[in-house]
Short mmCIF file of C-alpha atoms in Angstrom, two decimals:
data_model
loop_
_atom_site.label_atom_id
_atom_site.label_comp_id
_atom_site.label_asym_id
_atom_site.label_seq_id
_atom_site.Cartn_x
_atom_site.Cartn_y
_atom_site.Cartn_z
CA MET A 10 -80.91 28.24 -141.26
CA THR A 11 -81.22 30.68 -144.15
CA SER A 12 -78.74 30.29 -147.24
CA SER A 13 -77.03 33.49 -146.46
CA THR A 14 -76.19 32.14 -143.20
CA ARG A 15 -75.01 29.16 -143.94
CA ALA A 16 -72.85 30.41 -146.63
CA ALA A 17 -71.50 33.00 -144.43
CA MET A 18 -70.42 29.81 -142.08
CA GLU A 19 -68.96 27.78 -144.12
CA PRO A 20 -65.24 28.37 -144.81
CA SER A 21 -64.42 30.01 -148.24
CA ASP A 22 -61.42 28.74 -150.29
CA PRO A 23 -58.46 31.20 -150.05
CA VAL A 24 -57.89 33.24 -152.24
CA PRO A 25 -54.33 32.36 -153.84
CA GLY A 26 -51.92 35.08 -153.12
CA GLU A 27 -54.08 36.53 -149.84
CA GLY A 28 -52.75 35.56 -146.32
CA ASP A 29 -49.87 33.57 -147.25
CA ALA A 30 -47.10 33.91 -145.07
CA PRO A 31 -43.93 33.90 -147.67
CA GLY A 32 -41.91 31.01 -146.84
CA PRO A 33 -39.13 28.86 -148.04
CA THR A 34 -39.16 27.80 -151.89
CA ASP A 35 -36.72 24.90 -151.14
CA GLY A 36 -39.80 22.80 -149.35
CA THR A 37 -38.66 22.99 -146.14
CA GLU A 38 -40.59 24.34 -143.02
CA ALA A 39 -39.18 27.81 -140.99
CA LYS A 40 -38.37 27.27 -137.70
CA PRO A 41 -39.67 29.54 -135.18
CA SER A 42 -36.87 31.61 -133.80
CA GLU A 43 -35.28 30.45 -130.53
CA LEU A 44 -34.81 32.12 -126.93
CA VAL A 45 -31.84 32.61 -125.95
CA GLY A 46 -31.00 33.15 -122.43
CA ARG A 47 -28.30 34.36 -120.43
CA SER A 48 -25.65 32.96 -118.18
CA PRO A 49 -25.17 34.33 -114.34
CA GLY A 50 -21.60 35.16 -115.34
CA ARG A 51 -22.88 37.47 -118.75
CA LEU A 52 -25.82 39.10 -116.45
CA ALA A 53 -22.81 39.90 -114.30
CA TRP A 54 -20.47 40.87 -116.34
CA ILE A 55 -23.72 42.90 -118.18
CA ARG A 56 -24.46 44.91 -114.47
CA PHE A 57 -20.17 45.05 -114.21
CA LYS A 58 -19.90 47.06 -117.32
CA ARG A 59 -22.55 49.45 -115.91
CA ASP A 60 -20.21 50.32 -112.92
CA LYS A 61 -18.24 53.35 -113.98
CA VAL A 62 -16.14 52.84 -110.90
CA GLY A 63 -15.58 49.76 -111.20
CA ILE A 64 -14.39 49.79 -114.46
CA LEU A 65 -12.09 52.78 -113.25
CA CYS A 66 -10.76 50.54 -110.12
CA ALA A 67 -10.19 47.92 -112.53
CA PHE A 68 -8.08 49.43 -114.75
CA THR A 69 -6.13 50.98 -111.63
CA VAL A 70 -5.50 47.30 -109.96
CA LEU A 71 -4.50 46.22 -113.58
CA GLY A 72 -2.19 48.90 -113.80
CA PHE A 73 -0.60 47.80 -110.65
CA ILE A 74 -0.35 44.18 -111.34
CA LEU A 75 1.02 45.37 -115.25
CA VAL A 76 3.49 47.27 -113.36
CA ALA A 77 4.47 44.79 -110.80
CA VAL A 78 5.10 41.94 -113.80
CA ALA A 79 7.18 44.45 -115.80
CA ALA A 80 9.35 45.73 -113.18
CA PRO A 81 12.33 44.64 -114.60
CA LEU A 82 11.70 46.47 -118.31
CA ILE A 83 10.73 48.78 -116.72
CA SER A 84 13.82 49.38 -114.44
CA LYS A 85 16.25 48.44 -118.16
CA VAL A 86 14.17 50.87 -120.02
CA TYR A 87 14.54 53.68 -117.58
CA GLY A 88 18.55 53.24 -116.83
CA LYS A 89 18.54 52.30 -113.35
CA ASP A 90 17.96 49.84 -111.00
CA PRO A 91 17.02 49.27 -107.21
CA TYR A 92 20.22 48.47 -105.56
CA GLN A 93 22.82 50.68 -106.86
CA LEU A 94 23.74 53.81 -104.79
CA TYR A 95 23.53 56.83 -106.93
CA GLY A 96 23.73 59.22 -104.50
CA GLN A 97 27.14 57.70 -102.97
CA ASP A 98 28.39 57.35 -106.33
CA ARG A 99 27.45 60.55 -107.87
CA GLY A 100 27.85 62.83 -104.56
CA LEU A 101 23.90 63.70 -104.29
CA LEU A 102 23.81 63.64 -100.66
CA ASN A 103 25.13 65.93 -97.82
CA SER A 104 27.24 65.18 -95.03
CA TYR A 105 23.83 63.67 -93.24
CA GLY A 106 22.67 61.70 -95.99
CA ILE A 107 19.85 63.94 -97.07
CA PRO A 108 19.55 65.20 -100.69
CA LEU A 109 21.16 67.83 -101.62
CA LYS A 110 18.27 69.16 -104.49
CA PRO A 111 15.00 69.70 -103.56
CA ASN A 112 12.37 67.62 -103.07
CA GLY A 113 14.41 65.06 -102.46
CA GLY A 114 16.31 65.24 -105.25
CA ILE A 115 13.84 64.81 -108.08
CA ASP A 116 14.88 66.01 -111.38
CA GLY A 117 14.99 64.20 -115.01
CA ASP A 118 17.45 61.56 -114.45
CA PHE A 119 15.55 60.23 -110.70
CA TRP A 120 11.77 60.81 -111.58
CA PHE A 121 11.12 60.25 -107.85
CA GLY A 122 14.26 61.42 -106.30
CA ILE A 123 16.84 59.35 -104.58
CA GLU A 124 16.73 57.20 -101.10
CA PRO A 125 18.31 59.30 -98.20
CA LYS A 126 21.53 57.98 -96.54
CA LEU A 127 21.63 54.68 -99.27
CA GLY A 128 20.87 57.03 -102.26
CA ARG A 129 19.06 54.86 -104.48
CA ASP A 130 16.34 55.63 -107.04
CA VAL A 131 13.08 55.78 -105.67
CA PHE A 132 10.96 55.09 -108.37
CA THR A 133 12.63 51.56 -109.10
CA LEU A 134 12.79 51.04 -105.10
CA LEU A 135 8.71 51.31 -105.78
CA ILE A 136 7.97 49.37 -108.54
CA TYR A 137 9.88 46.62 -107.27
CA GLY A 138 8.67 47.30 -103.89
CA ILE A 139 5.28 46.79 -105.38
CA ARG A 140 6.25 43.31 -107.26
CA THR A 141 7.26 42.02 -104.07
CA SER A 142 4.44 43.12 -101.93
CA LEU A 143 1.86 41.85 -104.62
CA LEU A 144 3.76 38.48 -105.20
CA ILE A 145 3.20 37.68 -101.18
CA ALA A 146 0.06 38.89 -100.90
CA LEU A 147 -1.02 37.20 -104.29
CA ALA A 148 0.81 33.57 -102.83
CA VAL A 149 -0.60 34.16 -99.38
CA THR A 150 -4.57 34.99 -101.03
CA MET A 151 -4.85 32.15 -103.59
CA ILE A 152 -3.55 29.63 -100.99
CA ALA A 153 -5.95 31.03 -97.94
CA VAL A 154 -8.60 30.95 -100.73
CA VAL A 155 -8.27 27.00 -101.77
CA ILE A 156 -7.73 26.09 -98.28
CA GLY A 157 -10.91 28.30 -96.89
CA VAL A 158 -13.00 26.82 -99.44
CA LEU A 159 -11.86 23.12 -98.70
CA ILE A 160 -12.85 23.17 -95.19
CA GLY A 161 -15.87 25.38 -95.64
CA LEU A 162 -17.10 22.68 -97.82
CA VAL A 163 -15.91 20.11 -95.62
CA GLN A 164 -17.77 21.66 -92.31
CA GLY A 165 -21.11 22.38 -94.34
CA TYR A 166 -21.34 19.21 -96.21
CA LEU A 167 -20.56 16.55 -93.49
CA GLY A 168 -21.84 18.39 -90.56
CA GLY A 169 -21.63 16.54 -87.33
CA ARG A 170 -19.04 15.97 -85.51
CA THR A 171 -16.76 16.82 -88.23
CA ASP A 172 -18.28 20.34 -88.39
CA TYR A 173 -18.27 20.60 -84.39
CA PHE A 174 -14.43 20.15 -84.06
CA LEU A 175 -13.48 22.26 -87.52
CA GLY A 176 -15.28 24.85 -85.79
CA ARG A 177 -14.04 25.40 -82.14
CA PHE A 178 -10.75 25.01 -84.16
CA SER A 179 -11.51 27.98 -86.41
CA ASP A 180 -12.43 29.96 -83.23
CA LEU A 181 -9.62 29.22 -81.49
CA MET A 182 -7.52 30.80 -84.05
CA LEU A 183 -9.17 33.85 -84.77
CA SER A 184 -9.16 34.65 -81.04
CA PHE A 185 -5.49 35.51 -81.76
CA PRO A 186 -4.36 38.91 -81.94
CA GLN A 187 -3.67 38.73 -85.82
CA GLN A 188 -1.14 41.70 -85.66
CA LEU A 189 0.71 40.67 -82.47
CA PHE A 190 0.70 37.11 -83.81
CA PHE A 191 2.43 37.96 -86.99
CA ILE A 192 5.17 39.63 -84.93
CA ALA A 193 5.63 36.95 -82.44
CA PHE A 194 6.06 34.01 -85.06
CA THR A 195 7.74 35.52 -87.78
CA PRO A 196 10.78 35.64 -86.14
CA VAL A 197 9.99 31.66 -84.84
CA ILE A 198 9.31 30.16 -88.31
CA VAL A 199 12.20 32.00 -89.91
CA ALA A 200 14.46 30.30 -87.32
CA LEU A 201 12.99 26.88 -88.41
CA PHE A 202 14.84 26.98 -91.61
CA VAL A 203 17.97 29.00 -90.83
CA SER A 204 19.84 28.93 -88.15
CA PRO A 205 20.55 32.48 -86.14
CA THR A 206 24.54 32.33 -86.60
CA GLU A 207 23.89 31.74 -90.56
CA GLU A 208 23.22 34.37 -93.07
CA GLU A 209 19.22 34.38 -93.73
CA PRO A 210 18.75 34.03 -97.94
CA THR A 211 15.69 36.68 -98.82
CA TYR A 212 13.36 33.47 -100.09
CA VAL A 213 13.32 32.36 -96.25
CA ARG A 214 11.75 35.56 -95.28
CA VAL A 215 9.30 35.56 -97.81
CA VAL A 216 8.26 32.10 -96.75
CA ALA A 217 7.93 33.01 -93.50
CA LEU A 218 5.42 35.84 -94.03
CA ILE A 219 3.61 33.36 -96.19
CA LEU A 220 2.77 30.69 -93.85
CA VAL A 221 2.60 33.04 -90.65
CA GLN A 222 -0.52 34.85 -92.70
CA LEU A 223 -2.03 31.69 -93.62
CA ILE A 224 -2.30 30.42 -90.40
CA LEU A 225 -4.66 33.30 -89.57
CA GLY A 226 -6.23 33.82 -93.66
CA TRP A 227 -8.33 31.20 -94.15
CA MET A 228 -10.50 31.25 -91.37
CA THR A 229 -13.07 33.98 -92.65
CA ILE A 230 -13.82 32.40 -95.93
CA GLY A 231 -13.97 29.17 -94.40
CA ARG A 232 -16.79 30.13 -91.99
CA LEU A 233 -18.61 32.06 -94.94
CA ILE A 234 -18.18 28.92 -97.30
CA ARG A 235 -19.46 26.60 -94.32
CA ALA A 236 -22.72 29.07 -94.02
CA GLN A 237 -23.83 28.54 -97.46
CA VAL A 238 -23.14 25.18 -97.32
CA LEU A 239 -25.22 24.27 -94.67
CA SER A 240 -28.02 26.49 -97.00
CA LEU A 241 -27.28 24.97 -99.99
CA ARG A 242 -27.31 21.21 -98.82
CA GLU A 243 -31.21 21.45 -97.89
CA ARG A 244 -31.87 22.60 -101.41
CA GLU A 245 -34.32 20.45 -103.51
CA PHE A 246 -31.59 19.80 -106.37
CA ILE A 247 -29.18 18.76 -103.90
CA GLU A 248 -31.27 16.03 -102.61
CA ALA A 249 -32.31 15.20 -105.62
CA ALA A 250 -28.42 14.28 -106.99
CA ARG A 251 -28.31 12.02 -103.53
CA LEU A 252 -31.65 10.16 -104.60
CA SER A 253 -29.75 9.52 -107.91
CA GLY A 254 -26.92 7.73 -106.30
CA ALA A 255 -24.18 10.48 -106.76
CA SER A 256 -21.32 10.33 -104.08
CA GLY A 257 -20.83 12.80 -102.07
CA TRP A 258 -17.36 13.86 -104.21
CA ARG A 259 -19.59 14.42 -107.00
CA ILE A 260 -22.06 16.69 -105.25
CA ILE A 261 -19.96 18.69 -103.71
CA ARG A 262 -17.86 19.29 -107.20
CA LYS A 263 -21.13 19.32 -109.33
CA GLU A 264 -23.47 20.78 -107.38
CA LEU A 265 -22.30 23.25 -104.85
CA LEU A 266 -18.73 24.74 -105.75
CA PRO A 267 -20.83 26.17 -108.93
CA ASN A 268 -23.23 27.85 -106.34
CA ILE A 269 -20.57 29.33 -104.42
CA TRP A 270 -18.15 30.50 -106.96
CA SER A 271 -19.33 34.25 -106.35
CA THR A 272 -18.87 34.40 -102.90
CA VAL A 273 -15.51 32.93 -103.74
CA LEU A 274 -14.45 35.50 -105.88
CA VAL A 275 -15.46 38.69 -104.22
CA GLN A 276 -14.03 37.13 -100.57
CA ALA A 277 -10.17 36.64 -103.08
CA THR A 278 -10.84 40.11 -104.25
CA LEU A 279 -11.67 41.89 -100.85
CA LEU A 280 -8.53 39.33 -98.93
CA LEU A 281 -5.73 40.66 -101.35
CA PRO A 282 -5.42 44.24 -100.50
CA VAL A 283 -5.60 43.21 -96.89
CA ASN A 284 -2.83 41.12 -96.91
CA VAL A 285 -0.75 43.67 -99.23
CA THR A 286 -0.99 46.15 -96.27
CA ALA A 287 -0.33 43.61 -93.74
CA GLU A 288 2.82 42.42 -95.32
CA ALA A 289 3.53 46.06 -95.57
CA GLY A 290 3.21 46.48 -91.69
CA LEU A 291 4.93 44.07 -91.00
CA SER A 292 8.17 45.04 -93.21
CA TYR A 293 7.48 48.66 -91.67
CA LEU A 294 7.64 47.23 -88.08
CA GLY A 295 11.02 44.60 -89.08
CA VAL A 296 9.83 41.41 -89.08
CA GLY A 297 9.00 41.26 -92.70
CA VAL A 298 11.31 41.61 -95.85
CA HIS A 299 14.42 43.04 -95.09
CA SER A 300 17.28 45.47 -96.86
CA PRO A 301 18.37 45.66 -99.69
CA THR A 302 15.19 43.62 -100.71
CA PRO A 303 12.49 46.46 -102.07
CA ASP A 304 9.74 46.52 -100.50
CA TRP A 305 6.54 48.65 -99.48
CA GLY A 306 6.84 48.55 -96.11
CA LEU A 307 10.40 49.07 -96.23
CA LEU A 308 10.08 52.57 -98.18
CA PHE A 309 7.44 53.79 -95.17
CA GLN A 310 10.30 52.55 -92.82
CA SER A 311 12.75 54.40 -94.31
CA GLY A 312 10.38 57.41 -95.01
CA ALA A 313 9.36 57.90 -91.23
CA THR A 314 12.87 58.03 -90.33
CA TYR A 315 13.62 61.16 -92.66
CA TYR A 316 10.42 62.64 -92.44
CA ASP A 317 11.34 65.96 -91.04
CA SER A 318 13.67 66.22 -93.62
CA ASP A 319 12.52 64.89 -97.11
CA LEU A 320 8.91 64.61 -97.05
CA THR A 321 9.18 63.61 -100.51
CA PHE A 322 10.33 60.26 -99.95
CA MET A 323 7.39 58.80 -98.30
CA PHE A 324 5.12 60.65 -100.57
CA PHE A 325 5.28 58.67 -103.49
CA PRO A 326 5.11 55.05 -102.24
CA GLY A 327 2.11 56.42 -99.55
CA ILE A 328 0.10 57.63 -102.31
CA ALA A 329 0.46 54.43 -104.32
CA MET A 330 -0.81 51.85 -101.45
CA VAL A 331 -3.67 54.56 -100.86
CA VAL A 332 -4.66 54.17 -104.61
CA PHE A 333 -3.97 50.70 -104.65
CA VAL A 334 -5.94 49.46 -101.19
CA VAL A 335 -9.00 52.30 -102.33
CA ALA A 336 -9.06 50.74 -105.75
CA PHE A 337 -9.12 47.15 -104.94
CA ASN A 338 -11.77 47.73 -102.37
CA LEU A 339 -14.06 49.67 -105.00
CA LEU A 340 -13.34 46.82 -107.06
CA GLY A 341 -13.90 44.16 -104.24
CA ASP A 342 -17.71 46.20 -103.67
CA SER A 343 -17.97 46.57 -107.67
CA VAL A 344 -17.88 42.68 -108.20
CA ARG A 345 -20.14 41.98 -105.17
CA ASP A 346 -22.89 43.83 -106.38
CA ALA A 347 -22.60 42.70 -110.03
CA LEU A 348 -22.72 39.34 -108.51
CA ASP A 349 -25.68 39.75 -106.90
CA PRO A 350 -29.42 39.53 -108.48
CA LYS A 351 -31.14 41.77 -106.39
CA THR A 352 -28.90 44.87 -106.64
CA VAL A 353 -30.24 47.41 -108.85
CA ARG A 354 -28.06 49.36 -110.84
#
């Protein structure tokens, strides 16, 4: 080997100032930048923010909720309440109970007109009706989700006879016609609390509506949770938790629940508008909330009576119901797409 070749292969002394990476002067070593991952919730939020329809529907639903919560404040600022008979007191109705002014009596004092026959303000009736229907539907949805999740977890995790008997009970309850069941059993539940000869308080009717919808309201989400738990309990991380000595309650709480929350959230958003329309339908059929309590269904019931002579009375409650149900269903679809990692946005 020649001297020139040997010199080329030998490492040369570094020249000061060349190739030296800038470093800290205090003697500490520079740490490489840490990679920060994104949680599934963060990824879902990023996907949801890209969905313009979902954002619009979320603001629409939030607007309805704010109106329901702030109904007393809005009524106070507006200067009217849903129980005062303005049409009768001010002579705004004709002998047939129809508003004298055109378009259902809409003017600067009554933004949505006045109610035929009684003469109550339609705007305050609507915002308080939204409040009543939303409170009942929200209570039904929350309790039904809790019951459905608990029963689905028990069925899916324990399996065996527990799963069999609970499954057959769910099948039995699902075999009942829902609307017919509601109509038939609501008076029965009311009779359990109040004698037919006594005056019926409003809260009794509200409790009856919540109970009768709960009886048939938890099965759907319970079956979905059961199917998901049956799939999850055979996964490796569940087997590892069992081998580590974790109790069944700890496995359910720490391993199963975090993996089914997306299904629970989606089903809750889809179940709420169903319960709103069910409650309004029961009031429309006469087995729900009774007058003078403001309710969405009662507005439709009164509007159907005076449809030919006062079309505008049903217009605003109908538009509000359509907007709410469509917005909430589209919001549920957007939430489901955001939580699904396979969705291409």
